[in-house]
Amino acid sequence: MPRWAWAAAPALARNPFALGIASGDPAPDGVVLWTRLAVPEGTGALTVRWEIADDPAFRRIVQAGQAGALPALAHSVHVEVAGLASGRWYCYRFMLGDAVSATGRTRTAPAANAPDARLRLAFASCQRWEHGYYAAWRHLAADAPDLVAFLGDYIYEYATPADSTGLARTHALRHARTLDDYRDRYALHKSDPDLQAAHRACAWIVTWDDHEVENDYADDAGRDAQGFAARRAAGYQAFYEHMPLRAAALAAGMDHLRLYRSVAWGRLARFHLLDDRQYRARQACRPPGASGAASVKAGCAELQAPERSLLGLEQERWLDGALARDAEEGAARWSVIAQQTLFSPRHYPSGVTATDNWDGYPAARARLLASVRQRQPRNTVLIGGDIHQNYVCAVHADPERPGSPVLASEFCGTSITSRSGTTQAKVDAVVRRNPHVLLADCEHRGYVLADIAPQRWSTQLRVLDDAARADASISTLARFVVEDGLPGPMRDGA
């Protein structure tokens, strides 16, 4: 008998695939397939079947196999499929006993030497459950991307506030601190049908920010120094269990996931996903036990210390080498630095400096700009999230000199649901002091859609009319383009 026939499958009182399926990290010959079985606590190891086909009816099955779902990993499944054709769409599904998952679609990347193609990329971040419904994911799936980049804050660790006035929805989970807590939080988010649909639509490439563990943590520095190492390890394990990541992420162990990596899309684009949490220096002038989201005024000498890094020196060296490879003849037309937050500076009217983003690490930002200027990739575009606002910026060689050459373009997307915590009047005041900012908007939730072609990068800022409504409609707030060989975004009147 085949192994799946005698696997210790439980009596399926409910759908074991209620937490959805996903695919990720596409390569020219394969992709990662993921699911987590929703089975009763105490269930032992299980064996699931998986299939990949050319068609949604699975009449032309290309590959099939079996994979273990272990209780030590919350019955999650990571299948690294190889041997597929490059640049092709496939359908996939999982099976356990008589239960069959929904069907997902995924696409392999073009071959490394394939002629320049096109790519529709969507990127998003920050989806706090209580702040809204996931209508943005429904519309994103309808926009039919080839690839989704998720840039952090997939979950939020908070309990629902005691005063739930004004919240779109609530949950009964406690503030996440243990592995079971984080697992429960992912299960909550992944129960949402619109998020599940977005995962089924195409492959994702993912990284994290702070709320996957604790707000504003920095490397091994959390609010509770005594218990933070265990808490961070729990958050990291839960992240791996719930994301379509390759086993290569485990090279340094489950409690030190390596998430920075490059994902190539033929010769058209190369995505460099960064991790700006695990290796960063502690926020400047941050008192022990305090939140890292401090705003400091002039006089914080630590802020300018040249050795301080947001990425860690090893990751900085890796990114410099990746950009050097991009600059090789024909290697990558678009170098995409996919990171968590806003890269460009924000000079506030009050004169304060926010220390949790790149503004808090000016020496590290200067080193990255020097790398881009020295390596000279053909086109550099930075994408980010975190701040729950849309920002479009021209990235100058010297952030303090608006007249310095423009090296790159930046698109920082708003949140899926998380509120911005500011007003448009305050944002407009920031824009007036920052001429490199072409657009800044804090009033909308949504995602960013980018159509990438050899000669042009076209961006749409897709925004909801009301994230507090499950049936919210979508529109385009603004369009920008970046022309091949001309760094800096320009408004598109189309």
Short mmCIF file of N, CA and C in Angstrom, two decimals, residues 355-443:
data_model
loop_
_atom_site.label_atom_id
_atom_site.label_comp_id
_atom_site.label_asym_id
_atom_site.label_seq_id
_atom_site.Cartn_x
_atom_site.Cartn_y
_atom_site.Cartn_z
N THR A 355 14.21 56.92 15.33
CA THR A 355 15.39 56.06 15.39
C THR A 355 15.16 54.61 15.01
N ASP A 356 13.91 54.20 14.73
CA ASP A 356 13.66 52.79 14.46
C ASP A 356 13.78 52.44 12.99
N ASN A 357 13.88 53.44 12.10
CA ASN A 357 14.01 53.16 10.67
C ASN A 357 15.38 53.64 10.18
N TRP A 358 15.56 53.80 8.88
CA TRP A 358 16.86 54.16 8.33
C TRP A 358 17.35 55.52 8.85
N ASP A 359 16.44 56.41 9.21
CA ASP A 359 16.87 57.69 9.78
C ASP A 359 17.68 57.49 11.05
N GLY A 360 17.44 56.40 11.75
CA GLY A 360 18.18 56.11 12.97
C GLY A 360 19.52 55.45 12.73
N TYR A 361 19.84 55.19 11.46
CA TYR A 361 21.09 54.51 11.10
C TYR A 361 21.72 55.20 9.89
N PRO A 362 22.04 56.50 10.00
CA PRO A 362 22.49 57.25 8.83
C PRO A 362 23.80 56.72 8.23
N ALA A 363 24.70 56.19 9.05
CA ALA A 363 25.95 55.65 8.49
C ALA A 363 25.67 54.42 7.64
N ALA A 364 24.75 53.58 8.09
CA ALA A 364 24.40 52.39 7.31
C ALA A 364 23.74 52.79 5.99
N ARG A 365 22.89 53.80 6.02
CA ARG A 365 22.27 54.27 4.78
C ARG A 365 23.32 54.83 3.83
N ALA A 366 24.28 55.57 4.36
CA ALA A 366 25.33 56.12 3.51
C ALA A 366 26.16 55.01 2.87
N ARG A 367 26.40 53.93 3.61
CA ARG A 367 27.17 52.82 3.03
C ARG A 367 26.39 52.14 1.91
N LEU A 368 25.08 51.98 2.07
CA LEU A 368 24.29 51.37 1.01
C LEU A 368 24.25 52.27 -0.22
N LEU A 369 24.10 53.57 -0.02
CA LEU A 369 24.11 54.49 -1.16
C LEU A 369 25.47 54.47 -1.86
N ALA A 370 26.54 54.39 -1.09
CA ALA A 370 27.87 54.31 -1.71
C ALA A 370 28.02 53.03 -2.50
N SER A 371 27.42 51.94 -2.01
CA SER A 371 27.47 50.67 -2.74
C SER A 371 26.74 50.77 -4.07
N VAL A 372 25.55 51.38 -4.06
CA VAL A 372 24.79 51.55 -5.30
C VAL A 372 25.58 52.43 -6.27
N ARG A 373 26.19 53.49 -5.75
CA ARG A 373 26.92 54.41 -6.62
C ARG A 373 28.18 53.76 -7.20
N GLN A 374 28.85 52.93 -6.40
CA GLN A 374 30.08 52.30 -6.86
C GLN A 374 29.79 51.12 -7.78
N ARG A 375 28.82 50.29 -7.40
CA ARG A 375 28.54 49.07 -8.20
C ARG A 375 27.78 49.38 -9.47
N GLN A 376 26.95 50.41 -9.44
CA GLN A 376 26.21 50.88 -10.60
C GLN A 376 25.35 49.79 -11.26
N PRO A 377 24.41 49.21 -10.51
CA PRO A 377 23.41 48.37 -11.17
C PRO A 377 22.66 49.20 -12.22
N ARG A 378 22.11 48.54 -13.19
CA ARG A 378 21.47 49.28 -14.28
C ARG A 378 20.32 50.15 -13.78
N ASN A 379 19.44 49.59 -12.98
CA ASN A 379 18.33 50.34 -12.37
C ASN A 379 18.12 49.81 -10.96
N THR A 380 18.11 50.69 -9.98
CA THR A 380 17.89 50.28 -8.59
C THR A 380 16.56 50.85 -8.10
N VAL A 381 15.73 49.96 -7.56
CA VAL A 381 14.43 50.35 -7.00
C VAL A 381 14.34 49.76 -5.60
N LEU A 382 14.01 50.60 -4.62
CA LEU A 382 13.78 50.13 -3.26
C LEU A 382 12.28 50.07 -3.00
N ILE A 383 11.84 48.96 -2.40
CA ILE A 383 10.45 48.83 -1.99
C ILE A 383 10.42 48.57 -0.49
N GLY A 384 9.37 49.06 0.19
CA GLY A 384 9.29 48.91 1.63
C GLY A 384 7.88 49.06 2.14
N GLY A 385 7.75 49.06 3.45
CA GLY A 385 6.44 49.18 4.11
C GLY A 385 6.61 49.76 5.49
N ASP A 386 6.03 49.12 6.51
CA ASP A 386 6.22 49.42 7.93
C ASP A 386 5.51 50.66 8.42
N ILE A 387 5.57 51.77 7.70
CA ILE A 387 5.10 53.05 8.25
C ILE A 387 3.61 53.30 8.02
N HIS A 388 2.92 52.37 7.35
CA HIS A 388 1.47 52.46 7.13
C HIS A 388 1.10 53.70 6.31
N GLN A 389 1.97 54.09 5.43
CA GLN A 389 1.76 55.25 4.56
C GLN A 389 2.37 54.96 3.19
N ASN A 390 1.81 55.57 2.17
CA ASN A 390 2.42 55.53 0.85
C ASN A 390 3.43 56.66 0.71
N TYR A 391 4.65 56.32 0.35
CA TYR A 391 5.68 57.31 0.04
C TYR A 391 6.31 56.95 -1.31
N VAL A 392 6.52 57.96 -2.14
CA VAL A 392 7.25 57.80 -3.39
C VAL A 392 8.38 58.82 -3.37
N CYS A 393 9.61 58.35 -3.54
CA CYS A 393 10.77 59.22 -3.34
C CYS A 393 11.83 59.02 -4.43
N ALA A 394 12.52 60.10 -4.72
CA ALA A 394 13.76 60.03 -5.49
C ALA A 394 14.90 59.84 -4.50
N VAL A 395 15.74 58.85 -4.72
CA VAL A 395 16.82 58.53 -3.78
C VAL A 395 18.10 59.19 -4.26
N HIS A 396 18.57 60.15 -3.50
CA HIS A 396 19.75 60.92 -3.88
C HIS A 396 21.03 60.29 -3.31
N ALA A 397 22.14 60.58 -3.99
CA ALA A 397 23.43 60.06 -3.53
C ALA A 397 23.76 60.58 -2.14
N ASP A 398 23.40 61.81 -1.84
CA ASP A 398 23.57 62.39 -0.52
C ASP A 398 22.20 62.83 -0.02
N PRO A 399 21.62 62.11 0.92
CA PRO A 399 20.26 62.45 1.36
C PRO A 399 20.13 63.86 1.92
N GLU A 400 21.25 64.45 2.36
CA GLU A 400 21.19 65.79 2.92
C GLU A 400 21.39 66.88 1.87
N ARG A 401 21.65 66.49 0.61
CA ARG A 401 21.85 67.48 -0.46
C ARG A 401 20.87 67.16 -1.60
N PRO A 402 19.73 67.84 -1.64
CA PRO A 402 18.74 67.56 -2.69
C PRO A 402 19.29 67.71 -4.10
N GLY A 403 20.36 68.49 -4.28
CA GLY A 403 20.94 68.67 -5.60
C GLY A 403 21.89 67.58 -6.02
N SER A 404 22.18 66.62 -5.13
CA SER A 404 23.08 65.53 -5.49
C SER A 404 22.40 64.58 -6.48
N PRO A 405 23.18 63.79 -7.21
CA PRO A 405 22.60 62.92 -8.24
C PRO A 405 21.56 61.96 -7.68
N VAL A 406 20.54 61.67 -8.48
CA VAL A 406 19.54 60.66 -8.12
C VAL A 406 20.09 59.30 -8.51
N LEU A 407 20.14 58.37 -7.53
CA LEU A 407 20.69 57.04 -7.77
C LEU A 407 19.63 55.98 -7.97
N ALA A 408 18.47 56.18 -7.36
CA ALA A 408 17.48 55.10 -7.34
C ALA A 408 16.09 55.67 -7.14
N SER A 409 15.12 54.79 -7.18
CA SER A 409 13.71 55.13 -6.95
C SER A 409 13.22 54.35 -5.74
N GLU A 410 12.29 54.95 -5.01
CA GLU A 410 11.74 54.26 -3.85
C GLU A 410 10.21 54.33 -3.86
N PHE A 411 9.60 53.15 -3.59
CA PHE A 411 8.15 53.04 -3.41
C PHE A 411 7.92 52.34 -2.08
N CYS A 412 7.43 53.08 -1.11
CA CYS A 412 7.10 52.53 0.21
C CYS A 412 5.58 52.41 0.28
N GLY A 413 5.10 51.20 0.47
CA GLY A 413 3.66 50.97 0.42
C GLY A 413 2.98 51.17 1.75
N THR A 414 1.70 51.46 1.70
CA THR A 414 0.89 51.57 2.90
C THR A 414 0.59 50.18 3.44
N SER A 415 -0.20 50.11 4.48
CA SER A 415 -0.53 48.84 5.13
C SER A 415 -1.76 48.19 4.50
N ILE A 416 -1.88 46.89 4.73
CA ILE A 416 -3.11 46.18 4.36
C ILE A 416 -4.27 46.67 5.23
N THR A 417 -4.04 46.80 6.54
CA THR A 417 -5.09 47.28 7.45
C THR A 417 -4.58 48.24 8.52
N SER A 418 -3.34 48.12 8.93
CA SER A 418 -2.84 48.83 10.13
C SER A 418 -2.93 50.34 9.96
N ARG A 419 -3.41 51.01 10.99
CA ARG A 419 -3.63 52.45 10.93
C ARG A 419 -2.30 53.20 10.97
N SER A 420 -2.30 54.41 10.41
CA SER A 420 -1.06 55.17 10.31
C SER A 420 -0.71 55.91 11.59
N GLY A 421 -1.70 56.29 12.39
CA GLY A 421 -1.43 56.99 13.63
C GLY A 421 -1.01 58.43 13.46
N THR A 422 -1.27 59.01 12.29
CA THR A 422 -0.93 60.42 12.07
C THR A 422 -2.04 61.05 11.23
N THR A 423 -1.84 62.29 10.83
CA THR A 423 -2.82 62.99 10.00
C THR A 423 -2.17 63.44 8.70
N GLN A 424 -2.99 63.68 7.70
CA GLN A 424 -2.44 64.11 6.42
C GLN A 424 -1.83 65.51 6.54
N ALA A 425 -2.36 66.35 7.40
CA ALA A 425 -1.78 67.68 7.59
C ALA A 425 -0.35 67.57 8.10
N LYS A 426 -0.10 66.66 9.03
CA LYS A 426 1.26 66.46 9.52
C LYS A 426 2.16 65.89 8.44
N VAL A 427 1.63 64.96 7.65
CA VAL A 427 2.41 64.37 6.56
C VAL A 427 2.75 65.44 5.52
N ASP A 428 1.78 66.29 5.20
CA ASP A 428 2.04 67.37 4.23
C ASP A 428 3.14 68.31 4.73
N ALA A 429 3.17 68.55 6.04
CA ALA A 429 4.22 69.40 6.59
C ALA A 429 5.59 68.76 6.43
N VAL A 430 5.65 67.44 6.54
CA VAL A 430 6.91 66.73 6.32
C VAL A 430 7.33 66.85 4.86
N VAL A 431 6.38 66.69 3.95
CA VAL A 431 6.70 66.75 2.52
C VAL A 431 7.30 68.10 2.16
N ARG A 432 6.79 69.16 2.75
CA ARG A 432 7.30 70.50 2.44
C ARG A 432 8.77 70.67 2.83
N ARG A 433 9.24 69.88 3.76
CA ARG A 433 10.63 69.96 4.20
C ARG A 433 11.52 68.91 3.53
N ASN A 434 10.95 68.10 2.65
CA ASN A 434 11.70 67.00 2.04
C ASN A 434 11.43 66.98 0.53
N PRO A 435 12.18 67.73 -0.24
CA PRO A 435 11.90 67.84 -1.68
C PRO A 435 12.07 66.55 -2.47
N HIS A 436 12.74 65.56 -1.90
CA HIS A 436 12.90 64.28 -2.60
C HIS A 436 11.62 63.44 -2.53
N VAL A 437 10.67 63.83 -1.68
CA VAL A 437 9.41 63.10 -1.54
C VAL A 437 8.42 63.61 -2.59
N LEU A 438 8.03 62.75 -3.50
CA LEU A 438 7.11 63.13 -4.57
C LEU A 438 5.65 62.93 -4.17
N LEU A 439 5.41 62.00 -3.28
CA LEU A 439 4.05 61.75 -2.78
C LEU A 439 4.15 61.14 -1.40
N ALA A 440 3.26 61.57 -0.51
CA ALA A 440 3.13 60.96 0.81
C ALA A 440 1.66 61.00 1.21
N ASP A 441 1.12 59.86 1.58
CA ASP A 441 -0.30 59.76 1.91
C ASP A 441 -0.46 58.80 3.07
N CYS A 442 -1.18 59.23 4.12
CA CYS A 442 -1.37 58.38 5.30
C CYS A 442 -2.81 57.92 5.46
N GLU A 443 -3.69 58.32 4.59
CA GLU A 443 -5.12 58.13 4.83
C GLU A 443 -5.69 56.85 4.24
#
